[in-house]
Short mmCIF file of C-alpha atoms and ligand atoms in Angstrom, two decimals:
data_model
loop_
_atom_site.label_atom_id
_atom_site.label_comp_id
_atom_site.label_asym_id
_atom_site.label_seq_id
_atom_site.Cartn_x
_atom_site.Cartn_y
_atom_site.Cartn_z
CA MET A 29 18.82 -15.22 -41.77
CA ASN A 30 19.35 -11.55 -42.62
CA LEU A 31 22.81 -10.60 -41.42
CA LEU A 32 24.07 -7.04 -41.48
CA ILE A 33 27.84 -6.45 -41.54
CA ILE A 34 28.93 -2.95 -40.53
CA ASP A 35 32.62 -2.56 -41.23
CA ASP A 36 34.66 0.05 -43.13
CA THR A 37 37.05 -2.50 -44.65
CA GLN A 38 35.99 -4.45 -47.74
CA SER A 39 38.38 -7.32 -46.95
CA ASP A 40 36.70 -7.81 -43.51
CA HIS A 41 33.31 -8.06 -45.24
CA ASP A 42 34.75 -10.65 -47.62
CA ILE A 43 36.31 -12.70 -44.83
CA THR A 44 33.10 -12.67 -42.76
CA VAL A 45 31.00 -13.81 -45.71
CA GLU A 46 33.56 -16.45 -46.65
CA TYR A 47 33.80 -17.78 -43.09
CA LEU A 48 30.06 -18.00 -42.59
CA GLN A 49 29.54 -19.66 -45.96
CA GLU A 50 32.35 -22.07 -45.22
CA ALA A 51 30.81 -22.95 -41.84
CA GLY A 52 27.48 -23.62 -43.56
CA GLY A 53 24.21 -21.82 -42.94
CA ASP A 54 21.63 -19.92 -44.88
CA TYR A 55 22.53 -16.23 -44.74
CA ASN A 56 21.33 -13.23 -46.62
CA PHE A 57 24.05 -10.59 -46.30
CA PHE A 58 23.51 -6.83 -45.99
CA HIS A 59 26.61 -4.61 -46.17
CA ALA A 60 27.29 -1.18 -44.68
CA TYR A 61 30.66 0.60 -44.77
CA SER A 62 30.09 3.34 -42.20
CA ALA A 63 28.16 3.75 -38.97
CA ALA A 64 25.58 6.04 -40.59
CA GLU A 65 25.01 3.65 -43.46
CA GLY A 66 24.74 0.76 -40.97
CA VAL A 67 22.02 2.52 -38.97
CA ASP A 68 20.22 3.40 -42.20
CA VAL A 69 20.29 -0.19 -43.58
CA TYR A 70 19.23 -1.50 -40.17
CA SER A 71 16.28 0.88 -40.00
CA ARG A 72 14.97 -0.10 -43.43
CA ASN A 73 15.37 -3.88 -43.31
CA ASN A 74 14.27 -6.80 -41.26
CA ILE A 75 17.68 -7.67 -39.84
CA ASP A 76 18.15 -10.80 -37.68
CA CYS A 77 21.70 -10.21 -36.50
CA VAL A 78 24.35 -7.47 -36.76
CA LEU A 79 28.11 -7.90 -36.89
CA LEU A 80 29.54 -4.54 -35.91
CA ASP A 81 33.19 -3.53 -36.20
CA TYR A 82 34.33 -1.44 -33.25
CA ASN A 83 37.14 0.34 -35.07
CA MET A 84 35.57 2.51 -37.69
CA PRO A 85 36.59 6.01 -38.71
CA GLY A 86 34.34 8.83 -37.54
CA LYS A 87 31.85 7.28 -35.15
CA ASP A 88 32.93 5.13 -32.22
CA GLY A 89 31.53 1.54 -32.33
CA LEU A 90 29.85 1.98 -28.96
CA GLU A 91 27.96 5.02 -30.19
CA THR A 92 26.74 3.05 -33.20
CA LEU A 93 25.77 0.21 -30.90
CA GLN A 94 23.69 2.57 -28.83
CA GLN A 95 21.96 3.97 -31.90
CA LEU A 96 21.05 0.44 -32.99
CA THR A 97 19.79 -0.62 -29.57
CA ASN A 98 17.66 2.53 -29.46
CA PHE A 99 15.44 0.90 -32.07
CA ASN A 100 14.42 -1.50 -29.30
CA ARG A 101 14.06 -4.44 -31.65
CA SER A 102 15.94 -6.99 -29.54
CA VAL A 103 18.03 -7.95 -32.58
CA PRO A 104 21.37 -9.44 -31.48
CA ILE A 105 24.45 -7.33 -32.16
CA ILE A 106 27.88 -8.92 -32.07
CA MET A 107 30.81 -6.57 -31.65
CA ILE A 108 34.01 -7.42 -33.50
CA THR A 109 36.89 -5.96 -31.51
CA GLY A 110 40.58 -5.53 -32.24
CA GLU A 111 43.58 -6.34 -30.04
CA GLY A 112 43.55 -5.16 -26.42
CA ASN A 113 39.96 -4.00 -26.55
CA GLU A 114 38.58 -6.13 -23.72
CA PHE A 115 37.41 -3.05 -21.85
CA VAL A 116 35.44 -2.02 -24.92
CA ALA A 117 33.96 -5.49 -25.12
CA VAL A 118 32.70 -5.33 -21.53
CA THR A 119 31.21 -1.88 -22.11
CA ALA A 120 29.60 -3.13 -25.31
CA MET A 121 27.93 -6.00 -23.43
CA LYS A 122 26.64 -3.57 -20.84
CA LEU A 123 25.21 -1.40 -23.59
CA GLY A 124 23.23 -4.27 -25.06
CA SER A 125 25.61 -6.13 -27.35
CA GLN A 126 24.88 -9.88 -27.25
CA ASP A 127 28.46 -10.98 -27.68
CA TYR A 128 31.88 -9.88 -28.83
CA ILE A 129 34.58 -11.62 -30.82
CA PRO A 130 38.19 -10.44 -30.78
CA LYS A 131 39.45 -10.41 -34.37
CA ARG A 132 42.40 -12.65 -33.51
CA ILE A 133 40.18 -15.64 -32.70
CA LEU A 134 37.89 -15.16 -35.67
CA THR A 135 37.40 -18.54 -37.33
CA PRO A 136 34.52 -19.85 -39.47
CA SER A 137 33.13 -22.05 -36.69
CA ALA A 138 33.61 -19.39 -33.94
CA LEU A 139 31.76 -16.84 -36.05
CA LYS A 140 28.92 -19.21 -36.92
CA ARG A 141 28.59 -20.31 -33.28
CA ALA A 142 28.51 -16.71 -32.08
CA VAL A 143 25.82 -15.75 -34.60
CA GLU A 144 23.67 -18.78 -33.83
CA ARG A 145 24.02 -18.35 -30.08
CA ALA A 146 23.20 -14.65 -30.26
CA VAL A 147 20.10 -15.26 -32.39
CA GLU A 148 18.96 -18.05 -30.07
CA HIS A 149 19.41 -15.83 -27.00
CA SER A 150 17.47 -13.02 -28.59
CA GLU A 151 14.65 -15.31 -29.54
CA ILE A 152 14.39 -16.56 -25.96
CA PHE A 153 14.54 -13.00 -24.71
CA ARG A 154 11.84 -11.92 -27.19
CA LYS A 155 9.59 -14.79 -26.12
CA MET A 156 10.09 -13.99 -22.45
CA GLU A 157 9.34 -10.36 -23.10
CA LYS A 158 6.17 -11.37 -24.94
CA TYR A 159 5.08 -13.60 -22.03
CA ARG A 160 5.83 -10.80 -19.59
CA LEU A 161 3.73 -8.34 -21.57
CA ASP A 162 0.91 -10.88 -22.01
CA LEU A 163 0.95 -11.55 -18.28
CA GLU A 164 0.93 -7.85 -17.49
CA ARG A 165 -2.00 -7.33 -19.87
CA SER A 166 -4.01 -10.26 -18.52
CA ASN A 167 -3.34 -9.15 -14.93
CA HIS A 168 -4.57 -5.72 -15.85
CA ASP A 169 -7.68 -7.18 -17.56
CA LEU A 170 -8.34 -9.39 -14.55
CA GLU A 171 -8.04 -6.45 -12.23
CA GLN A 172 -10.47 -4.42 -14.34
CA PHE A 173 -12.82 -7.36 -14.52
CA SER A 174 -12.89 -7.96 -10.78
CA ASN A 175 -13.33 -4.23 -10.11
CA ILE A 176 -16.37 -4.19 -12.38
CA VAL A 177 -17.76 -7.43 -10.97
CA ALA A 178 -17.32 -6.20 -7.41
CA HIS A 179 -19.02 -2.92 -8.25
CA ASP A 180 -21.82 -4.49 -10.29
CA LEU A 181 -22.57 -7.07 -7.64
CA LYS A 182 -22.45 -4.62 -4.78
CA SER A 183 -24.73 -1.89 -6.14
CA PRO A 184 -27.85 -4.07 -6.60
CA LEU A 185 -27.06 -5.68 -3.27
CA ARG A 186 -26.99 -2.27 -1.60
CA ALA A 187 -30.38 -1.48 -3.16
CA ILE A 188 -31.84 -4.79 -1.90
CA THR A 189 -30.56 -4.16 1.64
CA GLN A 190 -31.85 -0.59 1.68
CA HIS A 191 -35.32 -1.55 0.45
CA LEU A 192 -35.56 -4.47 2.85
CA LYS A 193 -34.68 -2.11 5.70
CA ILE A 194 -37.30 0.41 4.54
CA ILE A 195 -39.96 -2.32 4.47
CA LYS A 196 -38.87 -3.51 7.91
CA ASN A 197 -39.09 0.00 9.37
CA LYS A 198 -42.33 1.01 7.72
CA ALA A 199 -44.27 -2.21 7.97
CA SER A 200 -43.05 -3.67 11.24
CA ASP A 201 -46.46 -2.99 12.87
CA SER A 202 -48.49 -4.67 10.17
CA LEU A 203 -46.26 -7.72 9.67
CA ASP A 204 -46.58 -10.88 11.72
CA GLU A 205 -43.62 -12.24 13.66
CA LYS A 206 -42.73 -14.88 11.06
CA SER A 207 -42.61 -12.34 8.23
CA LEU A 208 -40.48 -10.00 10.34
CA MET A 209 -38.09 -12.84 11.04
CA SER A 210 -37.86 -13.66 7.34
CA LEU A 211 -37.16 -10.03 6.61
CA GLY A 212 -34.38 -10.07 9.24
CA PHE A 213 -32.84 -13.19 7.62
CA ALA A 214 -32.99 -11.51 4.21
CA VAL A 215 -31.12 -8.43 5.53
CA GLU A 216 -28.55 -10.69 7.24
CA GLY A 217 -28.13 -12.70 4.05
CA ALA A 218 -27.53 -9.58 2.00
CA GLU A 219 -25.00 -8.29 4.57
CA ARG A 220 -23.21 -11.64 4.50
CA MET A 221 -23.08 -11.52 0.73
CA ARG A 222 -21.53 -8.04 0.87
CA LEU A 223 -18.83 -9.32 3.25
CA LEU A 224 -18.23 -12.27 0.92
CA ILE A 225 -17.82 -10.03 -2.14
CA ASP A 226 -15.39 -7.76 -0.27
CA ALA A 227 -13.34 -10.70 1.01
CA LEU A 228 -13.32 -12.44 -2.38
CA PHE A 229 -12.23 -9.21 -3.99
CA ASP A 230 -9.44 -8.81 -1.40
CA TYR A 231 -8.35 -12.38 -2.06
CA ALA A 232 -8.38 -11.97 -5.86
CA ARG A 233 -6.58 -8.62 -5.72
CA LEU A 234 -3.68 -10.25 -3.87
CA GLY A 235 -3.16 -12.40 -6.96
CA PHE A 236 -2.43 -9.49 -9.25
CA THR A 237 -0.77 -6.84 -7.11
CA GLU A 238 2.83 -6.83 -6.01
CA PRO A 239 3.58 -6.00 -2.36
CA ASP A 240 4.96 -2.56 -1.69
CA PHE A 241 8.03 -3.32 0.41
CA GLU A 242 9.16 -0.95 3.13
CA LEU A 243 10.52 -1.11 6.66
CA VAL A 244 7.63 -1.88 9.01
CA ASP A 245 7.77 -1.50 12.77
CA MET A 246 5.82 -4.46 14.12
CA GLU A 247 5.04 -2.70 17.39
CA ILE A 248 3.37 0.19 15.55
CA LEU A 249 1.61 -2.33 13.31
CA LEU A 250 0.23 -4.11 16.39
CA ARG A 251 -0.94 -0.79 17.82
CA HIS A 252 -2.84 -0.10 14.58
CA ALA A 253 -4.33 -3.59 14.58
CA LYS A 254 -5.55 -3.15 18.18
CA ARG A 255 -7.06 0.23 17.28
CA ASP A 256 -8.92 -1.26 14.29
CA LEU A 257 -10.18 -4.21 16.35
CA LEU A 258 -11.14 -2.11 19.40
CA PRO A 259 -14.92 -2.80 19.30
CA MET A 260 -14.26 -6.55 19.20
CA ILE A 261 -11.56 -6.34 21.88
CA GLU A 262 -13.84 -4.39 24.21
CA GLU A 263 -16.83 -6.60 23.57
CA LYS A 264 -14.95 -9.73 24.61
CA ASN A 265 -12.67 -7.98 27.09
CA ALA A 266 -9.69 -9.49 25.26
CA GLN A 267 -6.22 -9.09 26.75
CA ILE A 268 -3.52 -8.65 24.15
CA THR A 269 0.12 -8.63 25.22
CA ASN A 270 3.36 -8.71 23.29
CA SER A 271 7.11 -9.19 23.65
CA PRO A 272 9.39 -6.59 22.02
CA LEU A 273 8.73 -6.82 18.28
CA PRO A 274 11.23 -6.18 15.49
CA GLN A 275 11.17 -4.04 12.39
CA ILE A 276 10.51 -6.20 9.35
CA THR A 277 10.51 -5.60 5.61
CA GLY A 278 7.11 -5.93 4.01
CA ASP A 279 3.96 -4.31 2.71
CA GLU A 280 2.51 -2.42 5.67
CA ILE A 281 -1.12 -2.66 4.55
CA LEU A 282 -0.91 -6.37 3.80
CA LEU A 283 0.95 -7.19 7.01
CA LEU A 284 -1.67 -5.25 8.98
CA GLN A 285 -4.39 -7.29 7.30
CA LEU A 286 -2.52 -10.50 8.14
CA LEU A 287 -2.01 -9.57 11.78
CA GLU A 288 -5.57 -8.30 12.21
CA ASN A 289 -7.04 -11.50 10.73
CA LEU A 290 -5.03 -13.66 13.14
CA ILE A 291 -5.88 -11.54 16.19
CA ALA A 292 -9.57 -11.30 15.20
CA ASN A 293 -9.72 -15.10 14.89
CA ALA A 294 -7.95 -15.52 18.23
CA ILE A 295 -10.65 -13.34 19.84
CA LYS A 296 -13.52 -14.92 17.93
CA TYR A 297 -12.65 -18.59 18.44
CA CYS A 298 -12.49 -18.38 22.22
CA LYS A 299 -15.08 -19.33 24.81
CA ASP A 300 -13.37 -17.65 27.82
CA THR A 301 -11.82 -14.23 28.15
CA PRO A 302 -9.38 -14.16 25.21
CA ARG A 303 -5.71 -13.89 26.24
CA ILE A 304 -3.49 -13.34 23.22
CA HIS A 305 0.27 -12.97 23.16
CA ILE A 306 2.32 -11.87 20.16
CA ASP A 307 6.05 -12.36 19.86
CA ALA A 308 8.68 -12.71 17.14
CA VAL A 309 11.75 -14.91 17.03
CA ARG A 310 14.60 -14.87 14.56
CA GLU A 311 15.04 -18.23 12.81
CA GLY A 312 18.00 -18.01 10.44
CA GLU A 313 17.12 -15.55 7.71
CA PHE A 314 13.45 -15.40 8.75
CA TRP A 315 11.40 -13.73 11.42
CA ARG A 316 8.77 -16.03 12.88
CA VAL A 317 5.83 -14.05 14.25
CA ASN A 318 3.62 -15.98 16.70
CA VAL A 319 0.04 -15.15 17.66
CA ARG A 320 -0.87 -17.39 20.61
CA ASP A 321 -4.35 -17.72 22.00
CA ASN A 322 -6.24 -19.58 24.72
CA GLY A 323 -9.12 -20.40 22.39
CA ILE A 324 -10.96 -23.52 21.36
CA GLY A 325 -8.02 -25.02 19.48
CA ILE A 326 -8.07 -27.02 16.26
CA PRO A 327 -8.00 -30.82 15.85
CA PRO A 328 -4.69 -31.93 14.20
CA ALA A 329 -6.49 -33.34 11.15
CA GLN A 330 -7.72 -29.84 10.30
CA HIS A 331 -4.43 -27.95 10.73
CA LYS A 332 -3.67 -27.84 7.02
CA GLN A 333 -7.23 -27.56 5.72
CA ILE A 334 -8.19 -24.34 7.51
CA PHE A 335 -5.87 -22.34 5.22
CA ALA A 336 -7.85 -23.39 2.14
CA ILE A 337 -10.40 -21.00 0.68
CA PHE A 338 -13.93 -21.30 2.22
CA ARG A 339 -12.78 -23.95 4.69
CA ARG A 340 -14.60 -23.52 8.01
CA LEU A 341 -14.88 -25.84 10.98
CA HIS A 342 -18.01 -24.24 12.41
CA GLN A 343 -21.51 -23.17 11.50
CA SER A 344 -22.12 -19.44 11.07
CA ASP A 345 -24.60 -19.28 13.93
CA GLU A 346 -21.96 -20.67 16.29
CA TYR A 347 -19.04 -18.53 15.07
CA PRO A 348 -19.80 -16.07 12.26
CA GLY A 349 -17.40 -16.00 9.33
CA ILE A 350 -16.97 -16.83 5.65
CA GLY A 351 -13.79 -18.89 5.59
CA LEU A 352 -11.55 -16.54 3.64
CA GLY A 353 -9.45 -14.92 6.37
CA LEU A 354 -6.75 -17.58 6.64
CA ALA A 355 -6.62 -18.08 2.85
CA ILE A 356 -5.89 -14.34 2.54
CA CYS A 357 -3.26 -14.59 5.32
CA SER A 358 -1.63 -17.49 3.51
CA ARG A 359 -1.44 -15.50 0.25
CA ILE A 360 0.06 -12.51 2.04
CA ALA A 361 2.71 -14.65 3.76
CA LYS A 362 3.59 -16.31 0.43
CA GLN A 363 3.80 -12.96 -1.35
CA HIS A 364 6.42 -11.97 1.21
CA GLY A 365 8.41 -15.16 0.62
CA GLY A 366 7.25 -16.74 3.88
CA ILE A 367 4.74 -19.30 5.11
CA ILE A 368 1.88 -19.49 7.58
CA ASN A 369 1.08 -22.39 9.87
CA VAL A 370 -0.55 -23.37 13.12
CA GLU A 371 0.39 -25.39 16.17
CA SER A 372 -2.62 -26.27 18.23
CA GLU A 373 -4.03 -28.68 20.73
CA PHE A 374 -7.76 -29.13 20.47
CA GLY A 375 -9.45 -27.40 23.42
CA LYS A 376 -6.26 -25.79 24.65
CA GLY A 377 -5.56 -22.89 22.33
CA SER A 378 -3.57 -22.30 19.20
CA CYS A 379 -0.40 -20.62 18.04
CA PHE A 380 -0.74 -19.25 14.51
CA TYR A 381 2.58 -18.15 13.10
CA PHE A 382 3.91 -16.68 9.90
CA THR A 383 7.46 -16.27 8.68
CA ILE A 384 8.89 -13.33 6.77
CA PRO A 385 12.39 -13.27 5.25
CA VAL A 386 14.55 -10.74 7.08
CA ASN A 387 15.23 -9.24 3.67
CA ALA A 388 11.82 -9.83 2.08
CA ALA A 389 12.18 -6.93 -0.38
CA ASN A 390 15.18 -8.52 -2.01
CA PRO A 391 14.92 -12.33 -2.21
CA ALA A 392 18.21 -12.57 -4.15
CA ALA A 393 20.09 -10.71 -1.41
CA ALA A 394 18.34 -12.85 1.19
CA ALA A 395 19.49 -16.01 -0.63
CA GLU A 396 23.07 -14.65 -0.73
CA GLU A 397 22.95 -13.91 3.00
CA ARG A 398 21.62 -17.40 3.63
CA LYS A 399 24.45 -18.90 1.56
CA ALA A 400 27.03 -16.83 3.43
CA ALA A 401 25.51 -17.84 6.79
CA ASN A 402 25.69 -21.52 5.81
CA GLY A 403 29.37 -21.11 4.93
P1 ADP B 503 -13.54 -17.57 9.16
O1 ADP B 503 -13.05 -17.12 10.48
O2 ADP B 503 -14.26 -16.54 8.40
O3 ADP B 503 -14.30 -18.86 9.25
P2 ADP B 503 -10.79 -18.16 8.48
O4 ADP B 503 -10.23 -18.53 7.17
O5 ADP B 503 -10.20 -17.02 9.20
O6 ADP B 503 -12.32 -17.93 8.22
O7 ADP B 503 -10.68 -19.43 9.43
C1 ADP B 503 -10.99 -20.73 8.93
C2 ADP B 503 -11.38 -21.65 10.07
O8 ADP B 503 -10.25 -21.90 10.91
C3 ADP B 503 -12.38 -21.04 11.02
O9 ADP B 503 -13.70 -21.26 10.56
C4 ADP B 503 -12.11 -21.76 12.31
O10 ADP B 503 -12.78 -22.98 12.32
C5 ADP B 503 -10.63 -22.04 12.26
N1 ADP B 503 -9.85 -21.06 13.07
C6 ADP B 503 -9.25 -19.94 12.61
N2 ADP B 503 -8.60 -19.32 13.60
C7 ADP B 503 -8.78 -20.04 14.69
C8 ADP B 503 -8.35 -19.91 16.07
N3 ADP B 503 -7.57 -18.90 16.46
N4 ADP B 503 -8.74 -20.86 16.93
C9 ADP B 503 -9.50 -21.90 16.53
N5 ADP B 503 -9.95 -22.08 15.29
C10 ADP B 503 -9.58 -21.16 14.36
#
């Protein structure tokens, strides 16, 4: 291990070397007798750990510490402080020092332990940083990849749909009924594939983007959802009511998607005039948002399964769909630190609900609040 000692006193260098050799360990010592020399030696060598004396003439130890941490090498630096310098020690830790040892407790084993611990910590930190960067890079690659795939799949599909429509328009007089029907199925198939690509892309994108947390007024959100779903609402004459809704913390676009999916399903999976009621109740540190309908209901055995990707309980000609809506809702709820579930009696309607932590933007603060609430 390459160990750099920055200290203006020769006897301190000697003691440090003696202590570390006495405690056992394979060290290669580098010596610097001023802050400037220390920074210079550090910059030119592959140092594994630095022992830095706080009390040196000229430059303050904290300033030297900052210069060393500016190299961004995640090499551990241990500050050696004199008597009554606890404040300095705390500041040093804040500035990136791994540890500090007051001179009065300097013993061979304490010094060796401190060096080993600091190097171990830095290695863990370096590994974590590497994983974080790898993850960031692969998320970015994945995002690029799915953007390209979505684009490359959609453009030929658009061409197919357009040409099929042209044929249908131009040749409808000369084609027999069977051929026209086939052409209609082909256009429908292409349209369904476009919906599938969009939904799959939405689903995949949720895996690599972080929610953008802000304060969201649920009543405004519901108004937007109703506006977006207006054609469907009017077509089925759906009645949508709500109790007073709270402000919650979350990603407005994702929460809108979640709410719209649930309301759209409530309208779709209903044989009578859809009557939907939305309310929210506070349950501890969570808001539980309920979307109740008077629809066809879901048999108990299917309650869990419907949230899985591509899981559908009906044929497309009975109720159109691709089986991704609830999987997307489930991802959105999870991304917000909540869950999604359903209570339903087959034939009598369903209540889909999701929970959102009151403080979704800050899970640590939410956990603290929860702890405080539980005494
Ligand atoms: P899709 O609606 O495209 O099929 P979803 O993932 O949104 O996909 O829903 C999965 C399945 O769950 C649906 O096919 C349907 O069988 C069932 N389902 C969803 N919402 C409701 C509801 N409100 N009432 C009854 N069944 C529902």
